[in-house]
Coordinates of C-alpha atoms in Angstrom, one line a residue:
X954 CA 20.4 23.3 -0.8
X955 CA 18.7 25.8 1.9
X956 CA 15.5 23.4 1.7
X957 CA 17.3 20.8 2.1
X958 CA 19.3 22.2 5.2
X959 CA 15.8 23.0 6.6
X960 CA 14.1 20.0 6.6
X961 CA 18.0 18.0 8.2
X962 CA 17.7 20.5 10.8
X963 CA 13.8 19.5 11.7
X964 CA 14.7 16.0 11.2
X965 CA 17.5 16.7 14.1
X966 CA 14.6 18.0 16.2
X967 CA 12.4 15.7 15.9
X968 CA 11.7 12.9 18.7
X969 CA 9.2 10.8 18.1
X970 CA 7.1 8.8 20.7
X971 CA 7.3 5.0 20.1
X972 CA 4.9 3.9 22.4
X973 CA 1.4 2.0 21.4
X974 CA -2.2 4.0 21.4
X975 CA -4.7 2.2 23.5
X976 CA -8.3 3.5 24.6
X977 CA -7.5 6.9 23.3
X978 CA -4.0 7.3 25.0
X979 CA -0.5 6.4 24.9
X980 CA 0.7 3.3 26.7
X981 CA 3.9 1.7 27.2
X982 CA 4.0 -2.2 26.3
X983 CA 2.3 -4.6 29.0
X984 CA 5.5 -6.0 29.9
X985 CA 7.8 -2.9 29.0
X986 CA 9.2 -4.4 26.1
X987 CA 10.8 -2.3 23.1
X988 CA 12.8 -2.5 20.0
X989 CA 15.0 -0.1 18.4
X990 CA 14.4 1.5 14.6
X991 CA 17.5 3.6 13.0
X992 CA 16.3 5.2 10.0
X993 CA 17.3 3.6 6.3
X994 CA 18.5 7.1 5.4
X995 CA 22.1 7.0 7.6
X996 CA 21.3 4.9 10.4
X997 CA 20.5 7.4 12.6
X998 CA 18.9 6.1 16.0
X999 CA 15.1 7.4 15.9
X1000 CA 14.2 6.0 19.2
X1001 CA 12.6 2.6 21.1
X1002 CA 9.0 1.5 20.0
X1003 CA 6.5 -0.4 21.8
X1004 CA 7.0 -4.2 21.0
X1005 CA 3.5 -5.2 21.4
X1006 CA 2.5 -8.6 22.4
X1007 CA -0.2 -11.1 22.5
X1008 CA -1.2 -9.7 26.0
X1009 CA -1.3 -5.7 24.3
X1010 CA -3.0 -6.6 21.6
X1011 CA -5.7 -7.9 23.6
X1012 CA -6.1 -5.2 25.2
X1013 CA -6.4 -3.2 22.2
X1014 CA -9.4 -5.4 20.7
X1015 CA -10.8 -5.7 24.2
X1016 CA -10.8 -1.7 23.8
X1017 CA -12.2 -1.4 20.6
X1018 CA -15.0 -4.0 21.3
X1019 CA -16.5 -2.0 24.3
X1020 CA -16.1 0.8 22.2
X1021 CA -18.3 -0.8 19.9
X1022 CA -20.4 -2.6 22.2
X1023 CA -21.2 0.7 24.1
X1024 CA -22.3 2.6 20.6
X1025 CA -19.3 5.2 20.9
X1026 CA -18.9 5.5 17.8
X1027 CA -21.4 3.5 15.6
X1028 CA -24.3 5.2 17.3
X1029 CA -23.3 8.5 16.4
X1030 CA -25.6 10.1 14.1
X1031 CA -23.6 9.5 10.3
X1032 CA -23.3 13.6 9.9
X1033 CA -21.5 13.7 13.5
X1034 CA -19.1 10.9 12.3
X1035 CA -19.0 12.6 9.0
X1036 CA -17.6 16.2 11.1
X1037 CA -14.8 13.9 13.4
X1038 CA -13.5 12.3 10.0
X1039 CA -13.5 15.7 8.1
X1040 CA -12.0 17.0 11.1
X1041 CA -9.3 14.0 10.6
X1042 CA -8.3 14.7 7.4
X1043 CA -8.1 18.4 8.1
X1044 CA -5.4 17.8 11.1
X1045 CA -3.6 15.2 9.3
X1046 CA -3.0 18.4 6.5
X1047 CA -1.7 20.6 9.3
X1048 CA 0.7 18.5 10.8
X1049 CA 1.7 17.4 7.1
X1050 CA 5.4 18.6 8.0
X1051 CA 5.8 16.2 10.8
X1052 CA 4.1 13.7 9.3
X1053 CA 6.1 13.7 6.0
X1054 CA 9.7 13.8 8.1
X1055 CA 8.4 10.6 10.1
X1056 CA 7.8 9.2 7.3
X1057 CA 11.2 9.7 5.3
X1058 CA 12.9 8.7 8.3
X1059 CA 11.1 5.5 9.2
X1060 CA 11.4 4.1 5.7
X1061 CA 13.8 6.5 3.5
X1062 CA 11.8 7.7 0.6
X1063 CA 12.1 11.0 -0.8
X1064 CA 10.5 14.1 1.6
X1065 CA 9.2 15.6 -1.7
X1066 CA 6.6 12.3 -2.3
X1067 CA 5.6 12.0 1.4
X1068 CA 4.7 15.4 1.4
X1069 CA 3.1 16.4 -1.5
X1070 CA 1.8 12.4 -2.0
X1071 CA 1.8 10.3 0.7
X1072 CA 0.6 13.0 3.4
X1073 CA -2.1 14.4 0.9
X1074 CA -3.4 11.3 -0.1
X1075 CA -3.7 10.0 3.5
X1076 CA -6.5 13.1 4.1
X1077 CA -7.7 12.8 0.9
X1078 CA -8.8 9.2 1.6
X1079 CA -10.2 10.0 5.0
X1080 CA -12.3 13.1 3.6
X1081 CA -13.7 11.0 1.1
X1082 CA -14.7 8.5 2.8
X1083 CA -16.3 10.8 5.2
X1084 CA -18.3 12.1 2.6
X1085 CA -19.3 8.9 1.9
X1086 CA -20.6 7.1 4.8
X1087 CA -23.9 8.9 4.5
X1088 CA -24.5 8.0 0.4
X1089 CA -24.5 4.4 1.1
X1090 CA -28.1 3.4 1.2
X1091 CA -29.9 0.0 2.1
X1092 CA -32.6 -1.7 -0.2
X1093 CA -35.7 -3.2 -0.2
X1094 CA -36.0 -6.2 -2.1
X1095 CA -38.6 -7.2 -4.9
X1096 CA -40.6 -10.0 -2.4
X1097 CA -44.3 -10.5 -3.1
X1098 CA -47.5 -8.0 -1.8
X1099 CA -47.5 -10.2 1.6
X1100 CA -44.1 -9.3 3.0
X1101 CA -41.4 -6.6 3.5
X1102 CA -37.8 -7.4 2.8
X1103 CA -35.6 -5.1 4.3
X1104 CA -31.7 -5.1 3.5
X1105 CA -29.5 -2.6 5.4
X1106 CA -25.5 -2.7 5.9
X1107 CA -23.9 -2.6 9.4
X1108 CA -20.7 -2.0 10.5
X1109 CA -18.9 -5.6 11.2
X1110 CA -17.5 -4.9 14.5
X1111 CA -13.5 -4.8 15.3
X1112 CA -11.3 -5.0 12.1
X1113 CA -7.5 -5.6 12.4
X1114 CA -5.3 -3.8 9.9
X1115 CA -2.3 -4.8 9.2
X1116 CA -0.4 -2.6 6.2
X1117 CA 3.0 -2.8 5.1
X1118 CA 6.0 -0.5 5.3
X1119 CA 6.2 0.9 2.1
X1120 CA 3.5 3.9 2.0
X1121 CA 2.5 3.2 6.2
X1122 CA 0.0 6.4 6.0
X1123 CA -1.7 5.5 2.7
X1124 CA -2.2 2.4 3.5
X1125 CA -3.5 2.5 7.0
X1126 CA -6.2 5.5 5.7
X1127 CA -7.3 2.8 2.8
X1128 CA -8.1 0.5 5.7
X1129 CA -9.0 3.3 8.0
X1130 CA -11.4 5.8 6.0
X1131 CA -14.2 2.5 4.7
X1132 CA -13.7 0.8 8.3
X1133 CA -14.6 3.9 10.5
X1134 CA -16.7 5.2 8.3
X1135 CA -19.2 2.5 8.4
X1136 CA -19.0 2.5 12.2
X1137 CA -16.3 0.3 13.0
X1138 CA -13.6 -0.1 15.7
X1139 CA -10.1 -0.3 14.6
X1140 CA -7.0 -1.8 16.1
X1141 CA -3.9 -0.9 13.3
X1142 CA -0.8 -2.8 13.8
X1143 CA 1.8 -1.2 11.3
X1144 CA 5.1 -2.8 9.9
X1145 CA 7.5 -3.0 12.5
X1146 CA 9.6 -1.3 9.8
X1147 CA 8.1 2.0 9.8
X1148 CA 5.4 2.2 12.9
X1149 CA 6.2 5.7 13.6
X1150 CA 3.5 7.6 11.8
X1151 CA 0.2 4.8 13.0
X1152 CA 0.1 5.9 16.5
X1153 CA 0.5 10.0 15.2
X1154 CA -2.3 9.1 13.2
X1155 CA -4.3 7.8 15.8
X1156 CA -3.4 10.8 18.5
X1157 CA -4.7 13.3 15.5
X1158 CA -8.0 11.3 15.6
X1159 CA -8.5 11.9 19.1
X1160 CA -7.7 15.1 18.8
X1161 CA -10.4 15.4 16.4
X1162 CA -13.4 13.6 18.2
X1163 CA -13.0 10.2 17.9
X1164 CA -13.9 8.3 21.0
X1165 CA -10.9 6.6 23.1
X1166 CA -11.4 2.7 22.0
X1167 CA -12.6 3.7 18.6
X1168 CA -8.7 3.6 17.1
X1169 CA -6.4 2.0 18.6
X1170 CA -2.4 0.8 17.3
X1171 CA -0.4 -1.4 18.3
X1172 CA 3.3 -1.6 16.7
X1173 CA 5.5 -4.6 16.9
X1174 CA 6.5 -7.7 14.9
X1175 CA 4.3 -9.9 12.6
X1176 CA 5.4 -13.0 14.6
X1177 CA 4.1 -11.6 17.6
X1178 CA 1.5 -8.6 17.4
X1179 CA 0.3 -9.4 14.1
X1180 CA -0.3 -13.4 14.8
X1181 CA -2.3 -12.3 18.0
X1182 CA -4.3 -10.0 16.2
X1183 CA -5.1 -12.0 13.4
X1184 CA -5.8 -15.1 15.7
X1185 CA -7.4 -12.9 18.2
X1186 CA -11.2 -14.6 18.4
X1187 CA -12.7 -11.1 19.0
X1188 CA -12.1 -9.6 16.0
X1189 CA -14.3 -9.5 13.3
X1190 CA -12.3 -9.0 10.0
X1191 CA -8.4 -8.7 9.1
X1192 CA -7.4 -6.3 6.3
X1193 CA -4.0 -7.3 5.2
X1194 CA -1.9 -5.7 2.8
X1195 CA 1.8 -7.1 2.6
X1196 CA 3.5 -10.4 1.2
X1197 CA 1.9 -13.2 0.2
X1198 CA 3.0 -15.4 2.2
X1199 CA 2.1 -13.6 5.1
X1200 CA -1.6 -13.5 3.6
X1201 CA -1.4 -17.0 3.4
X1202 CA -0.8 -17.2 6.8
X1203 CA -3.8 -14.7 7.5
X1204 CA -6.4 -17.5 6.2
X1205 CA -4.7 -19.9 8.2
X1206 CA -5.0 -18.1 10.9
X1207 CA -8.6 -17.0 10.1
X1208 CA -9.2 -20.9 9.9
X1209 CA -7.5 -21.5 13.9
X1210 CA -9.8 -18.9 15.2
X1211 CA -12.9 -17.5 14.7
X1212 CA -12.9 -17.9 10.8
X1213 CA -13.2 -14.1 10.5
X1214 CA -13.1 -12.5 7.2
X1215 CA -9.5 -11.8 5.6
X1216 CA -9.3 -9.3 3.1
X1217 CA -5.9 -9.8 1.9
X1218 CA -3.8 -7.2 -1.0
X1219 CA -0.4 -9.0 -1.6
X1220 CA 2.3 -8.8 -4.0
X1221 CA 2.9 -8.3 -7.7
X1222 CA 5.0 -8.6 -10.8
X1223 CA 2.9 -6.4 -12.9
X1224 CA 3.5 -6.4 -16.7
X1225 CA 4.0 -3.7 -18.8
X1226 CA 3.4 -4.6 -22.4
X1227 CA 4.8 -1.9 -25.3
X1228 CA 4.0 -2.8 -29.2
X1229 CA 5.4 -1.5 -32.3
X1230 CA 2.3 0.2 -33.1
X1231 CA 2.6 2.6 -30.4
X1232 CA 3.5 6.3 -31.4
X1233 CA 5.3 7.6 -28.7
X1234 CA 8.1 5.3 -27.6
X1235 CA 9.7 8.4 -25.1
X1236 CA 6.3 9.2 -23.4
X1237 CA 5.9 5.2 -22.7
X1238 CA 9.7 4.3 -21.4
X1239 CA 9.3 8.1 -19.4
X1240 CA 6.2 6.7 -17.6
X1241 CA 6.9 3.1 -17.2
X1242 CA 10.7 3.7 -15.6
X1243 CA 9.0 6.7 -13.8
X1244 CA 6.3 3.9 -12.3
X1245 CA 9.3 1.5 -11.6
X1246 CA 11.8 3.5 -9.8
X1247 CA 8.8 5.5 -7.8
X1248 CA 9.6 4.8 -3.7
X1249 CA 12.2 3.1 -4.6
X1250 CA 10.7 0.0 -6.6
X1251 CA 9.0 -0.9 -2.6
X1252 CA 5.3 -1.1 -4.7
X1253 CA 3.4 -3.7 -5.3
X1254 CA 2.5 -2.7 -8.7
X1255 CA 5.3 -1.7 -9.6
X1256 CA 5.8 -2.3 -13.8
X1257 CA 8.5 -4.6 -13.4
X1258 CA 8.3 -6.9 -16.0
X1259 CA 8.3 -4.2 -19.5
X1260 CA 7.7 -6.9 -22.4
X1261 CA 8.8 -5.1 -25.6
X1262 CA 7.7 -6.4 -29.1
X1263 CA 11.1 -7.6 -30.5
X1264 CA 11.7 -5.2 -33.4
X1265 CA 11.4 -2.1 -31.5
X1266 CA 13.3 -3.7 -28.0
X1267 CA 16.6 -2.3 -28.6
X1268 CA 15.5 1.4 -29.1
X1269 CA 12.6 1.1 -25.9
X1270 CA 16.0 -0.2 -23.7
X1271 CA 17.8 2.4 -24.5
X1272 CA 15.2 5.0 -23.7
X1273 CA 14.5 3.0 -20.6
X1274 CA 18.1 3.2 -19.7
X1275 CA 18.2 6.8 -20.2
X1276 CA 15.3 7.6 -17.7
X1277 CA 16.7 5.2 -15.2
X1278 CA 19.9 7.0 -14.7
X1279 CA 18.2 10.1 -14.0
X1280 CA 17.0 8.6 -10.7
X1281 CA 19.9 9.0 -9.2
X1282 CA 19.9 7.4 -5.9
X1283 CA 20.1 10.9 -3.3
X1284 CA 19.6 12.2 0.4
X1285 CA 15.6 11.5 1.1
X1286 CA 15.9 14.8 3.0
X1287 CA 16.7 16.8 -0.1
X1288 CA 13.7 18.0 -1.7
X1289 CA 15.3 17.5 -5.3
X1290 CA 16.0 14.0 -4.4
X1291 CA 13.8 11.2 -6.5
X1292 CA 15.1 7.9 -5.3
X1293 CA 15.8 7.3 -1.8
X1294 CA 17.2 5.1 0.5
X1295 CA 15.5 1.3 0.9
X1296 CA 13.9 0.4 4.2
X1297 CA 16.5 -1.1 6.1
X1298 CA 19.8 -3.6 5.3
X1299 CA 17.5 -6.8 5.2
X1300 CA 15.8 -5.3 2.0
X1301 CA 19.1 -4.1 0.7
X1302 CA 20.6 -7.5 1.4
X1303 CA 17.1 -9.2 -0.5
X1304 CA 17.5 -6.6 -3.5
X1305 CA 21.4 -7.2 -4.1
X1306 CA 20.4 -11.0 -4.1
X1307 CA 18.4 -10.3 -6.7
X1308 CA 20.5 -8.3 -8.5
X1309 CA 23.0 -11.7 -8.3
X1310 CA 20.4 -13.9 -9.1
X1311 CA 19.6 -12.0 -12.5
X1312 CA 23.8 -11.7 -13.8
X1313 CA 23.9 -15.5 -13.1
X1314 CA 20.6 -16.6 -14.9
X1315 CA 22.5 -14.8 -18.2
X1316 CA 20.2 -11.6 -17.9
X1317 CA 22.2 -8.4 -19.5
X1318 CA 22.2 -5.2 -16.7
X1319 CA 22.2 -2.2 -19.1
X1320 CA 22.7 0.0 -16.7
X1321 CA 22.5 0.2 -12.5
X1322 CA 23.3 -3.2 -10.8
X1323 CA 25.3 -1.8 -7.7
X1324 CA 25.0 -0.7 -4.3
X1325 CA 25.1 3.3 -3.6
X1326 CA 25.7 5.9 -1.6
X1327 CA 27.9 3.3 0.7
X1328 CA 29.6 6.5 2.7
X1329 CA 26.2 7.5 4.1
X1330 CA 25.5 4.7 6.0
X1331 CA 22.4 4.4 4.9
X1332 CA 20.6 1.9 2.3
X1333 CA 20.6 2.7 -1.6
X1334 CA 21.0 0.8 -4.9
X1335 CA 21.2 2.1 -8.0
X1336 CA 18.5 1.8 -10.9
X1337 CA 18.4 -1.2 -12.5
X1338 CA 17.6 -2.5 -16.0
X1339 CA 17.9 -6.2 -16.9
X1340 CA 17.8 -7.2 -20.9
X1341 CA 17.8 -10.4 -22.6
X1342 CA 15.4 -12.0 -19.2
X1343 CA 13.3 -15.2 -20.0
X1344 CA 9.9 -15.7 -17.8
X1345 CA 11.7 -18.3 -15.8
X1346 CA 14.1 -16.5 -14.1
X1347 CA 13.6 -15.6 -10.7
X1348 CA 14.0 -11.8 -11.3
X1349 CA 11.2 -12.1 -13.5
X1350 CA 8.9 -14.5 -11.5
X1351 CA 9.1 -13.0 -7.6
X1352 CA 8.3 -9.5 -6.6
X1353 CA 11.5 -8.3 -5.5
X1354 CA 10.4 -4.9 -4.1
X1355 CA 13.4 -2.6 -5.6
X1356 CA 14.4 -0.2 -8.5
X1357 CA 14.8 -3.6 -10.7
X1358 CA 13.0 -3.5 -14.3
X1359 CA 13.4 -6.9 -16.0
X1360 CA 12.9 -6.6 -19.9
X1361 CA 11.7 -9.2 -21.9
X1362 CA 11.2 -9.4 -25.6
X1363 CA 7.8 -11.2 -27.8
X1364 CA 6.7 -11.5 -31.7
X1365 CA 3.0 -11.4 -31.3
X1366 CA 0.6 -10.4 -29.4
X1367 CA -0.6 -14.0 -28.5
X1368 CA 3.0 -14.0 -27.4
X1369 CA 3.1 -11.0 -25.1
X1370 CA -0.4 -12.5 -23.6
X1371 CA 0.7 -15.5 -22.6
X1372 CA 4.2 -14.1 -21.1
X1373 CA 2.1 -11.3 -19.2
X1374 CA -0.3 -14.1 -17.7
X1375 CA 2.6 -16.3 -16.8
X1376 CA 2.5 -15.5 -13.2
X1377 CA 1.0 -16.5 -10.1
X1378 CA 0.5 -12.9 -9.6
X1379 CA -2.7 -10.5 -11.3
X1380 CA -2.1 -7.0 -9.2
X1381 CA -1.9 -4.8 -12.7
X1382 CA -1.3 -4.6 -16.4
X1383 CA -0.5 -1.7 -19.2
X1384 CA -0.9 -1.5 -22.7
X1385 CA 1.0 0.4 -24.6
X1386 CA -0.7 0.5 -28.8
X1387 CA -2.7 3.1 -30.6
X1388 CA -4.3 0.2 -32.5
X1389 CA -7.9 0.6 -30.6
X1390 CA -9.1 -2.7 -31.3
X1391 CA -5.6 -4.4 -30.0
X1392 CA -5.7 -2.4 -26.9
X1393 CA -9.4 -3.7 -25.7
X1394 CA -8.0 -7.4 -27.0
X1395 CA -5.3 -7.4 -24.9
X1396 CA -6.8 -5.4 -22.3
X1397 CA -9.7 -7.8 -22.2
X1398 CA -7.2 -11.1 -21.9
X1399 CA -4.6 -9.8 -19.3
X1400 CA -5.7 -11.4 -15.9
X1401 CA -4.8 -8.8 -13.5
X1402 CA -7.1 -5.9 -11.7
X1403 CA -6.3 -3.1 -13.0
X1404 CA -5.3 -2.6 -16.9
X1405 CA -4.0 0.7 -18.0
X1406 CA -4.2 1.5 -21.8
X1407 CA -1.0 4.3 -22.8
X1408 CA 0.0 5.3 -19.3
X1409 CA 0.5 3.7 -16.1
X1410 CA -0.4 3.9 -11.9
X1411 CA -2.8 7.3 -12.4
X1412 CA -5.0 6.7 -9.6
X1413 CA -8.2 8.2 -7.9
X1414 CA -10.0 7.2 -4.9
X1415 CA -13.0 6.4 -6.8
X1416 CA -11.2 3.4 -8.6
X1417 CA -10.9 0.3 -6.4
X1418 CA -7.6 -0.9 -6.2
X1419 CA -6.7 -4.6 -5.9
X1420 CA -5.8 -8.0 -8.0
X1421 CA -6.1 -11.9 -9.3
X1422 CA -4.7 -15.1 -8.4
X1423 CA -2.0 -14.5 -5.8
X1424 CA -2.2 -10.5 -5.9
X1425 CA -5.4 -10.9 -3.0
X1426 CA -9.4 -10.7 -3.1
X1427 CA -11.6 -7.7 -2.2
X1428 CA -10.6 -4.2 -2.6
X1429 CA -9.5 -1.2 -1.5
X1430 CA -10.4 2.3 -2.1
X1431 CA -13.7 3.1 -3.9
X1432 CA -17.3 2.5 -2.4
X1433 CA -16.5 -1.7 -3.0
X1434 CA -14.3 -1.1 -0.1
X1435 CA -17.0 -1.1 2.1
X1436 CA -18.2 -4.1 1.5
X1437 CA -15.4 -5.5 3.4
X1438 CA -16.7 -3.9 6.5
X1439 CA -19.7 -4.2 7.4
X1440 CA -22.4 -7.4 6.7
X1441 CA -25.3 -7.5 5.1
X1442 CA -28.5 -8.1 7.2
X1443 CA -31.9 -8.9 6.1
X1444 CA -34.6 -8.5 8.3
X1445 CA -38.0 -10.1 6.2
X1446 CA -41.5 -8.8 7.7
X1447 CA -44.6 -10.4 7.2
X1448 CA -47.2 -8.1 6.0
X1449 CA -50.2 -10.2 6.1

């Protein structure tokens, strides 16, 4: 209760600055424009933000260009750049406290995970990758005695990052950490739903040594900044994380312009299959409704779908059930609070929908199913657990981006295959058997980018991160993500 009385009375204190970070300072928008964001938690007013435009966002890549173009940053030596980013990550730790109250605020999950997760893994990303930029060597291809084939990497230019609102800082440092550390400009426009910590971000570089032009954000709406960035014919490459079908408009807008590279990491409806082989039924339903109900269900691998071999079903639901009312939905500010509010009433509106859609389709809620916390003025629903749901129903075909678990039943494990790869989507998969041969089978045949085997969602930067079909191309995280920015040149010398 005193922690929690702490961190309402910084939240009181706090006012954060809404206005867009251009050639290393803050700037109003061009034509003065703003919008308004209230926070998910109890609708508190948190201030005006910059609505960037067309006209802003140009000036943000014409910034990062001469930036580039003038060797700011790129022509630094790699163990100066290597220092700034270190320096980064080390000032994104010490204003962890602000960071992690922005955070909750701007999109209502718990202060305990954007503190001790979301902050940490933000500096841990850009640390890493700093550590990295110098380890990544050229080659020098096997041509014959007469010539010399040299093949070195170079950064690409000015990317445009566009991340979604669910984790704003973890997001932005996976685009962030592989882009500047191979020498790139950045302009970020974050989710007009939770832009509050981008341009913090971006003052902490500064701080840190990063020359004006190198970073630069721009908040405001999809339909206005984001188009004009990923139009924009002076950007190089567009990292995109968010729906997909907003990445599908990000290759059509690749294709208007410039045809610049899109790296797009979309949505999901990842599966979670359990089998009647596997020893401990508690540890699996702990993890998987742990997985589901993390930040609220807003994940895009979130395990969703939990496809449970028929003759153990009943018993998994129930311990299912029986994890999922312990996330009881709370105040984000509270430090012992594990579910918090969703991002705003559109989302809320989108999950009750859902939550609709699945009574009507014949789907059994076990437990959940309601609207919470309605006195707070804020944004929560309760933990949710469908039973009895067939593959074509929509809570079990389209990401739905709330504490919804859908749980389907299968005989055999050609069965639980085939309903697992019954999606447009491929983000991730777990496997849930001590029967080692069944686990590489299945592991082997599910169609998604990540498989786990007996747990689910551990992570480390070293893994890339990323999916199949609909779930996006490229990756993120690991030294593959920096093959998204930067190109390949060859440059072939005779030798005769």
């Amino acid at each position: 209760m005193i922690q929690s009385k702490l961190w309402a009375a910084r939240a009181a204190e706090l006012r954060p600055d809404g206005r867009a970070f251009i050639e290393g300072r803050r700037v109003a928008a061009i034509d003065g424009l703003t919008f308004d964001r209230q926070s998910p938690i109890d609708g508190r007013p948190l201030g005006a933000v910059a609505r960037g435009q067309a006209a802003d966002i140009d000036a943000a890549v014409q910034s990062a260009r001469r930036a580039f173009e003038g060797r700011r940053w790129a022509g630094m030596p790699p163990a100066s750049r290597k220092k700034v980013l270190h320096r980064f990550s080390e000032l994104i730790l010490a204003a962890r406290d602000e960071l992690a109250l922005l955070e909750t605020l701007d999109m209502g999950k718990p202060i305990q995970y954007a503190l001790e997760e979301d902050v940490a893994a933000t500096a841990s990303c850009i640390a890493w990758y700093a550590e990295a930029l110098d380890k990544v060597y050229g080659e020098i291809a096997p041509t014959a005695d007469d010539a010399l084939a040299l093949i070195a990497r170079e950064p690409m230019g000015v990317i445009g990052a566009v991340v979604p609102w669910n984790y704003p800082m973890v997001m932005a440092a996976w685009k962030l950490g592989p882009a500047l550390a191979a020498g790139n400009s950045v302009v970020l426009k974050p989710s007009e739903k939770s832009p509050l910590t981008a341009m913090r971000l971006a003052e902490l570089a500064m701080e840190a040594g990063l020359p004006p032009g190198v970073f630069n954000v721009v908040p405001g709406f999809g339909h206005e900044a984001g188009e004009a960035l990923a139009l924009h014919m002076d950007v190089d490459a567009i990292g995109f994380t968010g729906s997909t079908r907003v990445g599908r408009l990000m290759l059509a807008y690749a294709g208007q312009s410039n045809l610049k590279r899109v790296y797009n990491e979309l949505g999901g409806k990842s599966a979670v299959l359990v089998f009647d082989d596997h020893k401990d039924l508690e540890r699996a339903a702990r993890t998987v409704a742990g997985s589901m109900f993390y930040n609220q269900g807003e994940s895009c691998n979130a395990p969703s779908r939990v496809l449970v071999q028929a003759d153990i079903a009943e018993d998994f639901v129930q311990l299912l059930a029986a994890e999922a009312r312990s996330f009881a939905p709370g105040d984000p500010l509270d430090p012992e609070t594990e579910l918090g509010a969703l991002v705003d009433e559109q989302q809320l509106r989108t999950v009750l929908g859902y939550l609709a859609a699945g009574r009507e389709a014949g789907a059994r809620c076990v437990t959940g199913g309601e609207q919470a916390r309605q006195d707070s003025g804020g944004y929560y629903v309760q933990p949710t657990i469908f039973d009895g749901v067939t593959n074509s129903m929509k809570i079990a075909r389209e990401e739905i981006f709330g504490p919804v678990m859908s749980v389907l039943r299968f005989q055999s494990e050609e069965e639980a295959i085939a309903l697992a790869n019954d999606t447009p989507y491929g983000l991730q998969a777990s496997v849930w058997s001590h029967d080692l041969n069944r686990a590489h089978r299945v592991s082997r045949a599910l169609r998604a980018g990540t498989v786990h085997v007996n747990q689910y969602d551990e992570d480390d930067i070293t893994v890339p991160f990323g999916g199949y079909k609909q779930s996006g191309n490229g990756r993120d995280k690991s030294l593959h993500a920096f093959e998204k920015y930067t190109e390949l040149k060859t440059t072939w010398i005779s030798l005769d």
